[in-house]
Amino acid sequence: MARNRFEQVSEIQPDAITLVLRSDNAGASGSIVLPAAASGGRLSSDQVSAPLPAQDAFRGAIRLANDVKLAIVVCDPDGVWKPEWGDLYQALD
C-alpha cells in the first residue's frame, strides 16, 4: 500500500487545510487552519483550532480534509512530524 504524502510549507496556504505543528517545553502540539478562501464562501474568516496534542491535531486535520474535500499541507518549523504519519516533502519551485 502506498504511503500518504503531505507537502511541507513555510506558511499557511489559502487553498488547503494547514496543519501547524509546534514543539515547546510542554511538548509537541498542533493546530488546524481552515482558510475562509478555501471554504467556497461558507466562512467569512479563517478558522483555527485550539492547540491539540500533535497526533490529535494530525488526526483532526485528516477528518476535516475528508469532510470538506480539501488537501492538507503541513507547516512544521520545529520538526515534530512523525514518519509513521506518512511522507513529508517540499515542492520544488
CSV table of C-alpha atoms in Angstrom, one decimal:
chain,number,residue,atom,x,y,z
A,1,MET,CA,0.0,0.0,0.0
A,2,ALA,CA,1.3,3.5,-0.9
A,3,ARG,CA,2.1,5.8,2.0
A,4,ASN,CA,0.3,9.1,2.4
A,5,ARG,CA,2.3,12.1,1.2
A,6,PHE,CA,1.9,15.6,2.6
A,7,GLU,CA,3.5,18.8,1.3
A,8,GLN,CA,5.6,20.8,3.8
A,9,VAL,CA,5.1,24.5,3.6
A,10,SER,CA,6.6,27.5,5.4
A,11,GLU,CA,3.3,29.4,5.9
A,12,ILE,CA,-0.5,28.9,5.9
A,13,GLN,CA,-1.9,28.2,2.5
A,14,PRO,CA,-5.1,29.9,1.2
A,15,ASP,CA,-6.3,26.9,-0.7
A,16,ALA,CA,-5.7,24.0,1.7
A,17,ILE,CA,-6.1,22.9,5.3
A,18,THR,CA,-2.8,23.7,7.0
A,19,LEU,CA,-1.7,21.5,9.9
A,20,VAL,CA,0.7,23.7,12.0
A,21,LEU,CA,3.0,21.7,14.3
A,22,ARG,CA,5.0,23.1,17.1
A,23,SER,CA,7.2,22.0,19.9
A,24,ASP,CA,7.9,23.7,23.2
A,25,ASN,CA,8.6,22.9,26.8
A,26,ALA,CA,5.1,21.4,27.2
A,27,GLY,CA,5.8,19.0,24.2
A,28,ALA,CA,4.6,18.7,20.7
A,29,SER,CA,1.3,20.3,19.7
A,30,GLY,CA,-0.6,21.2,16.6
A,31,SER,CA,-3.4,23.4,15.3
A,32,ILE,CA,-5.6,23.1,12.2
A,33,VAL,CA,-6.2,26.1,10.0
A,34,LEU,CA,-9.2,26.1,7.6
A,35,PRO,CA,-8.8,29.3,5.4
A,36,ALA,CA,-12.0,31.2,4.5
A,37,ALA,CA,-10.7,31.4,0.9
A,38,ALA,CA,-10.9,27.6,0.6
A,39,SER,CA,-14.4,27.3,2.1
A,40,GLY,CA,-16.4,28.0,-1.0
A,41,GLY,CA,-18.0,31.1,0.6
A,42,ARG,CA,-19.2,29.2,3.7
A,43,LEU,CA,-16.7,31.0,6.1
A,44,SER,CA,-16.1,34.8,6.4
A,45,SER,CA,-12.8,34.3,8.3
A,46,ASP,CA,-10.1,31.7,8.7
A,47,GLN,CA,-10.9,29.1,11.4
A,48,VAL,CA,-8.1,28.0,13.6
A,49,SER,CA,-8.4,25.2,16.2
A,50,ALA,CA,-7.1,25.4,19.7
A,51,PRO,CA,-3.7,23.7,20.2
A,52,LEU,CA,-4.0,20.0,20.5
A,53,PRO,CA,-1.5,17.2,21.1
A,54,ALA,CA,0.3,16.8,17.8
A,55,GLN,CA,-1.1,13.3,16.9
A,56,ASP,CA,-4.7,14.5,17.7
A,57,ALA,CA,-4.2,17.6,15.5
A,58,PHE,CA,-3.0,15.3,12.7
A,59,ARG,CA,-6.0,13.0,13.0
A,60,GLY,CA,-8.3,16.0,13.2
A,61,ALA,CA,-6.8,17.5,10.1
A,62,ILE,CA,-7.4,14.2,8.2
A,63,ARG,CA,-11.0,14.1,9.3
A,64,LEU,CA,-11.7,17.7,8.4
A,65,ALA,CA,-10.0,17.3,5.0
A,66,ASN,CA,-12.1,14.3,4.2
A,67,ASP,CA,-15.3,16.1,5.3
A,68,VAL,CA,-14.7,19.3,3.3
A,69,LYS,CA,-12.8,17.7,0.4
A,70,LEU,CA,-9.6,19.8,0.7
A,71,ALA,CA,-5.9,18.9,0.6
A,72,ILE,CA,-3.7,19.1,3.7
A,73,VAL,CA,-0.4,20.8,3.9
A,74,VAL,CA,2.0,20.8,6.9
A,75,CYS,CA,3.9,23.7,8.4
A,76,ASP,CA,6.4,22.1,10.8
A,77,PRO,CA,9.2,24.5,11.7
A,78,ASP,CA,10.2,22.5,14.8
A,79,GLY,CA,10.4,19.1,13.2
A,80,VAL,CA,7.5,17.5,15.0
A,81,TRP,CA,6.3,15.3,12.1
A,82,LYS,CA,6.4,11.6,12.7
A,83,PRO,CA,7.4,9.3,9.8
A,84,GLU,CA,4.5,6.8,10.6
A,85,TRP,CA,2.1,9.6,9.6
A,86,GLY,CA,3.3,9.5,6.0
A,87,ASP,CA,6.0,11.1,3.9
A,88,LEU,CA,6.6,14.8,4.2
A,89,TYR,CA,8.0,16.5,1.1
A,90,GLN,CA,8.8,20.0,-0.2
A,91,ALA,CA,7.6,21.0,-3.6
A,92,LEU,CA,10.3,22.4,-6.0
A,93,ASP,CA,9.5,25.8,-7.3
